[in-house]
PDB file of C-alpha atoms in Angstrom:
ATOM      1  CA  UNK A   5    -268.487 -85.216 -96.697  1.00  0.00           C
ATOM      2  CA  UNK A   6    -268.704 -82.502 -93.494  1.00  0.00           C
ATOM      3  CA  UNK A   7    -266.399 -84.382 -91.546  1.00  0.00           C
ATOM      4  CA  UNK A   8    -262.500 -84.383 -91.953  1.00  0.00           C
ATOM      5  CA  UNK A   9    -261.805 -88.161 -91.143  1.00  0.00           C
ATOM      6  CA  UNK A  10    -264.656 -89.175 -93.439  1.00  0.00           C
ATOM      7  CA  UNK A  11    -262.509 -87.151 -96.088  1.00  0.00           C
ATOM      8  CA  UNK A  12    -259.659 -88.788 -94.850  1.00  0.00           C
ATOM      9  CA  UNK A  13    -260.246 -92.389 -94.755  1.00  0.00           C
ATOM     10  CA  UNK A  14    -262.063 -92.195 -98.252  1.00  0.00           C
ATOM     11  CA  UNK A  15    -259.107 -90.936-100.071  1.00  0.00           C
ATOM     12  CA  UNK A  16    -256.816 -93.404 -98.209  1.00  0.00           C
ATOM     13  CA  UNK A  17    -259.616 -96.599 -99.446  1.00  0.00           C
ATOM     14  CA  UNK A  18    -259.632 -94.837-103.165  1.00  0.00           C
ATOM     15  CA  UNK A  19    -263.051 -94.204-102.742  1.00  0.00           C
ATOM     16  CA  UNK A  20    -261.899 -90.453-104.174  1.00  0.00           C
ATOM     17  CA  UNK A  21    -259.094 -88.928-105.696  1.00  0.00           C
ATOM     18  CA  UNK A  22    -258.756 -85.559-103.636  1.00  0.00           C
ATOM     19  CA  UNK A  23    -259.279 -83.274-100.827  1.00  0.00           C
ATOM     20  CA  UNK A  24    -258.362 -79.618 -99.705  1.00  0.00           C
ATOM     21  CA  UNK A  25    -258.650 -77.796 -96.993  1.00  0.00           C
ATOM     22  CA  UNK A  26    -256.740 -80.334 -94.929  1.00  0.00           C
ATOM     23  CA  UNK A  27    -256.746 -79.733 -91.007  1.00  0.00           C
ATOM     24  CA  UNK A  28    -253.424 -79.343 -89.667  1.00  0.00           C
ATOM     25  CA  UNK A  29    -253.802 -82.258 -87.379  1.00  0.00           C
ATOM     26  CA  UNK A  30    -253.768 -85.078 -90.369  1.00  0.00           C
ATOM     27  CA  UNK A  31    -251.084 -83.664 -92.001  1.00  0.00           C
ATOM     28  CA  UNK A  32    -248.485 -85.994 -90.287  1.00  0.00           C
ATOM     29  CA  UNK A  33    -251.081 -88.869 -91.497  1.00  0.00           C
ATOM     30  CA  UNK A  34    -251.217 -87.762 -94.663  1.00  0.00           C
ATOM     31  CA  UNK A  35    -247.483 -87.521 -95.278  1.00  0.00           C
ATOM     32  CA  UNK A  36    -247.254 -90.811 -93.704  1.00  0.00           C
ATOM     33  CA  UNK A  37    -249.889 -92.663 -95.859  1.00  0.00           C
ATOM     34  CA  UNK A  38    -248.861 -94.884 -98.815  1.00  0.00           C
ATOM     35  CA  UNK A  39    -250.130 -94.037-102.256  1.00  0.00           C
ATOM     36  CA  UNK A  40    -251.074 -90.087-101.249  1.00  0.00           C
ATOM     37  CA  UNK A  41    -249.390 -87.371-102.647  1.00  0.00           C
ATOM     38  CA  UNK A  42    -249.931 -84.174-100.303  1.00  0.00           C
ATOM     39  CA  UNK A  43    -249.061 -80.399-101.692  1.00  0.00           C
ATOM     40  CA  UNK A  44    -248.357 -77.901 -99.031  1.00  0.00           C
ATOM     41  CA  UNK A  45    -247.793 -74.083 -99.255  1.00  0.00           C
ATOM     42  CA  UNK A  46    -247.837 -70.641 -97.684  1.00  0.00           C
ATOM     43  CA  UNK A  47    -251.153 -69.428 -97.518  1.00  0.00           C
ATOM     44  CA  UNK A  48    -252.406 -66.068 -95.878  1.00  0.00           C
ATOM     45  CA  UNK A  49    -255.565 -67.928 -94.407  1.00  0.00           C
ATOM     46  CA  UNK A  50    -256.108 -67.091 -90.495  1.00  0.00           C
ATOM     47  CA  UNK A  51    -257.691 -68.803 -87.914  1.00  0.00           C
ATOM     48  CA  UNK A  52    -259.833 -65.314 -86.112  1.00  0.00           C
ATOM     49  CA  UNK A  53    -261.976 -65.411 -82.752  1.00  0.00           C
ATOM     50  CA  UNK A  54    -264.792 -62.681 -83.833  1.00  0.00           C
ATOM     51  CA  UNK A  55    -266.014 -61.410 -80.469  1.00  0.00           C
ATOM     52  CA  UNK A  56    -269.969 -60.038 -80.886  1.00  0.00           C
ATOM     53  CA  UNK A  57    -269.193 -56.629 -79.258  1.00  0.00           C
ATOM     54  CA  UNK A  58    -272.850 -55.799 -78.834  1.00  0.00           C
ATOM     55  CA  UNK A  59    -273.520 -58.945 -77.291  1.00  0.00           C
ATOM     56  CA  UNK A  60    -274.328 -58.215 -73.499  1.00  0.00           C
ATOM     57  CA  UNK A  61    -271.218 -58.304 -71.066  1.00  0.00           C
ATOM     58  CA  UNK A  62    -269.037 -58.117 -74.399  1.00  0.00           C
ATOM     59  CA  UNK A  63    -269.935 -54.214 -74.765  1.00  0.00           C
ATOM     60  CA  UNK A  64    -267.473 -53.735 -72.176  1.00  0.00           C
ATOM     61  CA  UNK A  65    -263.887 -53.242 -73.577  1.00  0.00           C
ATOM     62  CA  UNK A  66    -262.354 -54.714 -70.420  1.00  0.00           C
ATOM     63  CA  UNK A  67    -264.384 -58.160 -70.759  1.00  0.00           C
ATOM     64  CA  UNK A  68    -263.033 -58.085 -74.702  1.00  0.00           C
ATOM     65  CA  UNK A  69    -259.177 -57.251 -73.970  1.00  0.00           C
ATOM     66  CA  UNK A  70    -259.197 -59.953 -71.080  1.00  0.00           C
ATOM     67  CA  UNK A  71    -260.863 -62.719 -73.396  1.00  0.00           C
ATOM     68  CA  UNK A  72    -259.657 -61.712 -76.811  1.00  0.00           C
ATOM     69  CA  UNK A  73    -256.622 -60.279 -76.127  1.00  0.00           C
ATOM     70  CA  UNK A  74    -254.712 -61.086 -72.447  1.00  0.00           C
ATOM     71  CA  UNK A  75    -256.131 -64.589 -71.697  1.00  0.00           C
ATOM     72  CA  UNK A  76    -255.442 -66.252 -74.857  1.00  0.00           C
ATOM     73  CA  UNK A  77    -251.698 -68.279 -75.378  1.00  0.00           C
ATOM     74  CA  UNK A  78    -251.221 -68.065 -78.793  1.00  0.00           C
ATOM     75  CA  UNK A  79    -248.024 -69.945 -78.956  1.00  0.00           C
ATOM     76  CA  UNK A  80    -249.788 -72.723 -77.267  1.00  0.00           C
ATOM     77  CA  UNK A  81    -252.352 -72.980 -79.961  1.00  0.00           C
ATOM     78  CA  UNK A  82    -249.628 -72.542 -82.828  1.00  0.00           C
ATOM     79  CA  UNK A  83    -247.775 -75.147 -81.269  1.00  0.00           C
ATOM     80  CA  UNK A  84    -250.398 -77.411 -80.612  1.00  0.00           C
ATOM     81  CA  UNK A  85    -253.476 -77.438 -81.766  1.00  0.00           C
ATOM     82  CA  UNK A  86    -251.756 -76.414 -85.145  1.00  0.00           C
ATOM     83  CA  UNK A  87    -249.439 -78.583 -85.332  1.00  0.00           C
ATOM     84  CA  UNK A  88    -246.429 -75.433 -85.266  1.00  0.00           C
ATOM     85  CA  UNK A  89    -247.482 -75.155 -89.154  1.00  0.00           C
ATOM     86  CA  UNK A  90    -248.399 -71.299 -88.969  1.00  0.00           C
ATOM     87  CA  UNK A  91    -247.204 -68.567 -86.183  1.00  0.00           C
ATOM     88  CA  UNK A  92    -248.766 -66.918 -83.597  1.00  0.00           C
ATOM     89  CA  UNK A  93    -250.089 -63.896 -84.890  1.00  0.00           C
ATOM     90  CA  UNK A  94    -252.858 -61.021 -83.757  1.00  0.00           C
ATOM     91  CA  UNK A  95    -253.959 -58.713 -86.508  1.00  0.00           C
ATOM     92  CA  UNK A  96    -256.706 -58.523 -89.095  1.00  0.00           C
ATOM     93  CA  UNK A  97    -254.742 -60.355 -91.965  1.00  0.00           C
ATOM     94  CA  UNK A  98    -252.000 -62.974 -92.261  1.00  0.00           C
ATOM     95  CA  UNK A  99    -248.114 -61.495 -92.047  1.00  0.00           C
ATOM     96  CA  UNK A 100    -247.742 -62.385 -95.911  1.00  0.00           C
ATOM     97  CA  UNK A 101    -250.740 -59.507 -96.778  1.00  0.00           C
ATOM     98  CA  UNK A 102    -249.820 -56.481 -98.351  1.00  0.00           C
ATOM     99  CA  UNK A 103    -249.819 -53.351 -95.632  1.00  0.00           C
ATOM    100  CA  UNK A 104    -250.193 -56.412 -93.067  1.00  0.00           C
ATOM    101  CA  UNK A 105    -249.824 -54.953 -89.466  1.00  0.00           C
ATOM    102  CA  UNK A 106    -248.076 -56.811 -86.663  1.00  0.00           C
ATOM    103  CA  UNK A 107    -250.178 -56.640 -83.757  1.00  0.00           C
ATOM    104  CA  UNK A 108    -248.924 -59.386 -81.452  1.00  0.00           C
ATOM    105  CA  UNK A 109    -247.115 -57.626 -79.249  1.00  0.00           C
ATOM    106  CA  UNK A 110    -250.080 -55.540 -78.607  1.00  0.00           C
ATOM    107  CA  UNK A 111    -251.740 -59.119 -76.948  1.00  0.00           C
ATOM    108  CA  UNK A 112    -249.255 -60.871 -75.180  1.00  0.00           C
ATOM    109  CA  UNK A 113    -250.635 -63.431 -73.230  1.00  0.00           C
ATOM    110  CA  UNK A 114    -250.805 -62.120 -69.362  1.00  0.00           C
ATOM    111  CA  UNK A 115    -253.750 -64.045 -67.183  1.00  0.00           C
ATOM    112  CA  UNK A 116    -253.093 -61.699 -64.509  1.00  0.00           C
ATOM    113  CA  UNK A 117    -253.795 -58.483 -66.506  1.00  0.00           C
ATOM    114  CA  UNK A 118    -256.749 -60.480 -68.111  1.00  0.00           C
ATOM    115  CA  UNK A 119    -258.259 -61.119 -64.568  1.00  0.00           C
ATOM    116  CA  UNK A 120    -257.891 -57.673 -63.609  1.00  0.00           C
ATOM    117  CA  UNK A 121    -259.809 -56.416 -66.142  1.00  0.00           C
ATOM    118  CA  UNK A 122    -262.222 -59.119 -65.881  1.00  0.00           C
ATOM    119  CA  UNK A 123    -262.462 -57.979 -61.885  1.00  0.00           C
ATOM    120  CA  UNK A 124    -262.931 -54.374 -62.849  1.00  0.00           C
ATOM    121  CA  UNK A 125    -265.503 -55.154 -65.162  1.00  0.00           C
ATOM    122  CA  UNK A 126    -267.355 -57.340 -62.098  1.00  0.00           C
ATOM    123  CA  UNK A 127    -266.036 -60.786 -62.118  1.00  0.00           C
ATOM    124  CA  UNK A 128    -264.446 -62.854 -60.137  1.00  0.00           C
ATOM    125  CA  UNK A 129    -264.488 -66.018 -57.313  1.00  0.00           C
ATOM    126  CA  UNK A 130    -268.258 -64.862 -56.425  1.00  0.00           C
ATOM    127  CA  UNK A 131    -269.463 -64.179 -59.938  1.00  0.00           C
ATOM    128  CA  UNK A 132    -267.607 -65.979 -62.550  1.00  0.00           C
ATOM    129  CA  UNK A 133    -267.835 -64.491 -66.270  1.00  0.00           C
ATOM    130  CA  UNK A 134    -269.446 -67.328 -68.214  1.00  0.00           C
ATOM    131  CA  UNK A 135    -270.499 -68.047 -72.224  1.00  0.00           C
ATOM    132  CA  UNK A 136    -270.528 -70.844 -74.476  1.00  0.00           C
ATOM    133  CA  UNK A 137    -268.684 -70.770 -77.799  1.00  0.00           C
ATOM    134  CA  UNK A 138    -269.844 -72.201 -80.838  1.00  0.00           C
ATOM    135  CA  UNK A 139    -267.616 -74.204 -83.338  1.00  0.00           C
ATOM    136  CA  UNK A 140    -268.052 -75.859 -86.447  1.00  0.00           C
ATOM    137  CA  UNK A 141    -267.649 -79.939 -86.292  1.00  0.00           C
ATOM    138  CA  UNK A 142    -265.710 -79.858 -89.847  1.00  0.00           C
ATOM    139  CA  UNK A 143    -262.534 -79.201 -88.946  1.00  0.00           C
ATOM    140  CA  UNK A 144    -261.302 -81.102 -85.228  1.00  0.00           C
ATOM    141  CA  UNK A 145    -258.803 -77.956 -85.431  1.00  0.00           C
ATOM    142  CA  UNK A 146    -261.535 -75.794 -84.222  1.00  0.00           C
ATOM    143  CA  UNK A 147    -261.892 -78.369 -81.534  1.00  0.00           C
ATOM    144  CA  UNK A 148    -258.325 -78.021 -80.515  1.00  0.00           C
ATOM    145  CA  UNK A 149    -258.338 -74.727 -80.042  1.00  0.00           C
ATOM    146  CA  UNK A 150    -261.143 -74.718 -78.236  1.00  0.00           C
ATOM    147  CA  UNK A 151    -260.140 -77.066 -75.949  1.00  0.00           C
ATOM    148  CA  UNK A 152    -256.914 -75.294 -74.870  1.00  0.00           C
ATOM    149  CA  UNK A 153    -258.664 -72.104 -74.878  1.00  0.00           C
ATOM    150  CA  UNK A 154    -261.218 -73.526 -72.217  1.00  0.00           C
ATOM    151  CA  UNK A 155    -258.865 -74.736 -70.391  1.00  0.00           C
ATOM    152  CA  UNK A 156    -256.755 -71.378 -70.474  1.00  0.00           C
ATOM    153  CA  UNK A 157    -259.532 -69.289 -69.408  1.00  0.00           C
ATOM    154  CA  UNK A 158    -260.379 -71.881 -66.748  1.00  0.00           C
ATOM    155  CA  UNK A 159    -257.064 -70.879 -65.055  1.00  0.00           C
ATOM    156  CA  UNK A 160    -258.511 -67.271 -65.086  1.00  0.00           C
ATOM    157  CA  UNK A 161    -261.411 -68.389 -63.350  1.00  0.00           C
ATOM    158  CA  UNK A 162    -263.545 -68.150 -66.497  1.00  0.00           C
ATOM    159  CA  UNK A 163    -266.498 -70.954 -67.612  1.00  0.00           C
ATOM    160  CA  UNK A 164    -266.344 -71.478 -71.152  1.00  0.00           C
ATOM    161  CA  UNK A 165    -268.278 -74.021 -72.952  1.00  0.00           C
ATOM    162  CA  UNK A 166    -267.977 -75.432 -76.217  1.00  0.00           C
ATOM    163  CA  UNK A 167    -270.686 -75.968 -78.795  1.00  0.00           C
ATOM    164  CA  UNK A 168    -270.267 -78.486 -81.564  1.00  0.00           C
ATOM    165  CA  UNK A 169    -272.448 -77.680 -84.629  1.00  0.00           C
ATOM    166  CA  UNK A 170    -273.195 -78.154 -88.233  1.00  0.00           C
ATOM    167  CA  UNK A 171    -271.327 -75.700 -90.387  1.00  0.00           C
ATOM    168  CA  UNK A 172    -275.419 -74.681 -91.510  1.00  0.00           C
ATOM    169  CA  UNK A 173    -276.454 -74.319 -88.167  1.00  0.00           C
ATOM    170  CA  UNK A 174    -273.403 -72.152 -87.290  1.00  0.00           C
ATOM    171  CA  UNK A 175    -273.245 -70.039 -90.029  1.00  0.00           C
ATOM    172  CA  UNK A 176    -277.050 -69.000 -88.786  1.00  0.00           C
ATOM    173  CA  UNK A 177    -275.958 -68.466 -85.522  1.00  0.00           C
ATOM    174  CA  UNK A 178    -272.625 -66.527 -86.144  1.00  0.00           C
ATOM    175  CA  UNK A 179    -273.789 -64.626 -89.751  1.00  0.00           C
ATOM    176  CA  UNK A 180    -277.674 -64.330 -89.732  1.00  0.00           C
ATOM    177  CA  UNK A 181    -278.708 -64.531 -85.949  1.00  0.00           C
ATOM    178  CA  UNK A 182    -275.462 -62.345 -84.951  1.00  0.00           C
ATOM    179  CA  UNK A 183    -276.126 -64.912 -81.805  1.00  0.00           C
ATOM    180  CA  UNK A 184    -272.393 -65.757 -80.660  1.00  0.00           C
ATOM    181  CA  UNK A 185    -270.708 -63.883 -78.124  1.00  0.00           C
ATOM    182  CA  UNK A 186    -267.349 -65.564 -79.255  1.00  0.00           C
ATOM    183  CA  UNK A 187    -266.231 -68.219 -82.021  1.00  0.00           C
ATOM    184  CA  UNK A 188    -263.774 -69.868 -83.922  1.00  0.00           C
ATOM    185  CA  UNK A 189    -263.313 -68.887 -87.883  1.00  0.00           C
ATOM    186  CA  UNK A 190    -260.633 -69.910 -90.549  1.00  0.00           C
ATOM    187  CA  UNK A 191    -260.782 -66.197 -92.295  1.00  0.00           C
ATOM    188  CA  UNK A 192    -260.952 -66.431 -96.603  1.00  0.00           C
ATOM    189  CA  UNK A 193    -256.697 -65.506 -97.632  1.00  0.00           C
ATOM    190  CA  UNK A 194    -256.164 -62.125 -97.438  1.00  0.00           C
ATOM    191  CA  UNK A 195    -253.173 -61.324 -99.465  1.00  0.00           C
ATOM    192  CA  UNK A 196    -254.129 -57.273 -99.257  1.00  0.00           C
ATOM    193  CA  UNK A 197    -254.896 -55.949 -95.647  1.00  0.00           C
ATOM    194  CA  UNK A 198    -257.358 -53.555 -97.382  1.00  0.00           C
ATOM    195  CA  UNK A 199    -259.553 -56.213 -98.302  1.00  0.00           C
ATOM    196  CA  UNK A 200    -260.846 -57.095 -94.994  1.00  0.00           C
ATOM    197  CA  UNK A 201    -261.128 -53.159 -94.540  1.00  0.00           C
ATOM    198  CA  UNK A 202    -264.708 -53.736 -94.226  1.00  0.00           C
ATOM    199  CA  UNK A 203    -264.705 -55.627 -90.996  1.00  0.00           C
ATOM    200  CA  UNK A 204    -263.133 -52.533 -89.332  1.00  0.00           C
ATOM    201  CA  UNK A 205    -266.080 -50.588 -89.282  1.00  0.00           C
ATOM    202  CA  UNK A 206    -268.161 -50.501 -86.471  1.00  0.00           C
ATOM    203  CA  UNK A 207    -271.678 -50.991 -88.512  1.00  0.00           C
ATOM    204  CA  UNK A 208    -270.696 -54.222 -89.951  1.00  0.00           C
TER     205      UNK A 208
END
């Protein structure tokens, strides 16, 4: 069952016994819901936005720190779209991992630096930076953050358009085709920061 509330309203009709991998935003439902026992823990899973650096307009640090680092509210998202049941957090593994490194202050969120950068790089009122970002459709999560990220970046006076695919068809886009410029992925736990070491490579 790809889709969340399919999940959801099965295990609520006894159609099936179990799920994992519940999005944040039907916790509160699940709590709530008579006859369902939900288990929660700390987990070191992240939610990343991979930026395809070789992608076009993304080669250009300045177009990367505005969109991946400046223009995004991570307290918003925390808050919101997940449900304040994590922290806002900008590194390459969750603050539980082993030799984790705390690199949030390194992005606050600042629209005006990010459209700065984004008018040094070229953009602007006459020529608006504009991509489309493609999400998976099994987790509405994704679609939260999305939705506040469009909306952020709108302020900035950047287009941003959301994609809603298959998790087949996206994991051809984003692994095989390299074809994103920028998505939304829920990273595998990384308890030991030297785990993910491969992803800091430039070649990979």
């Amino acid at each position: 069952m790809p889709d969340a509330n399919q999940r959801l309203n099965a295990l609520r009709a006894g159609e099936i016994d179990m799920i994992f991998s519940v999005p944040l935003g039907l916790v509160q439902t699940l709590e709530k819901t008579p006859g369902v026992k939900l288990y929660t823990g700390k987990t070191a899973t992240t939610m990343g936005l991979p930026i395809n650096n070789q992608r076009g307009p993304w080669k250009d640090i300045r177009v990367r720190k505005a969109l991946g680092c400046y223009g995004i509210n991570r307290e918003l998202i925390a808050k919101t779209a997940l449900r304040g049941l994590t922290q806002p957090w900008a590194s390459f593994s969750a603050p539980a991992a082993r030799d984790a490194l705390d690199l949030t202050a390194e992005c606050p969120f600042d629209p005006a630096k990010a459209k700065a950068l984004l008018a040094e790089a070229g953009y602007g009122p006459q020529n608006p930076f504009k991509f489309a970002m493609p999400i998976q459709n099994t987790d509405p999560t994704y679609v939260d953050i999305a939705q506040i990220m469009k909306t952020t970046y709108a302020q900035m006076g950047v287009q941003m358009d959301i994609q809603l695919l298959d998790r087949a068809t996206w994991v051809s886009q984003f692994v095989l085709k390299r074809a994103t410029d920028m998505t939304i992925q829920d990273t595998l736990p990384t308890f030991d920061l030297n785990s993910a070491s491969h992803t800091f490579y430039s070649k990979t």
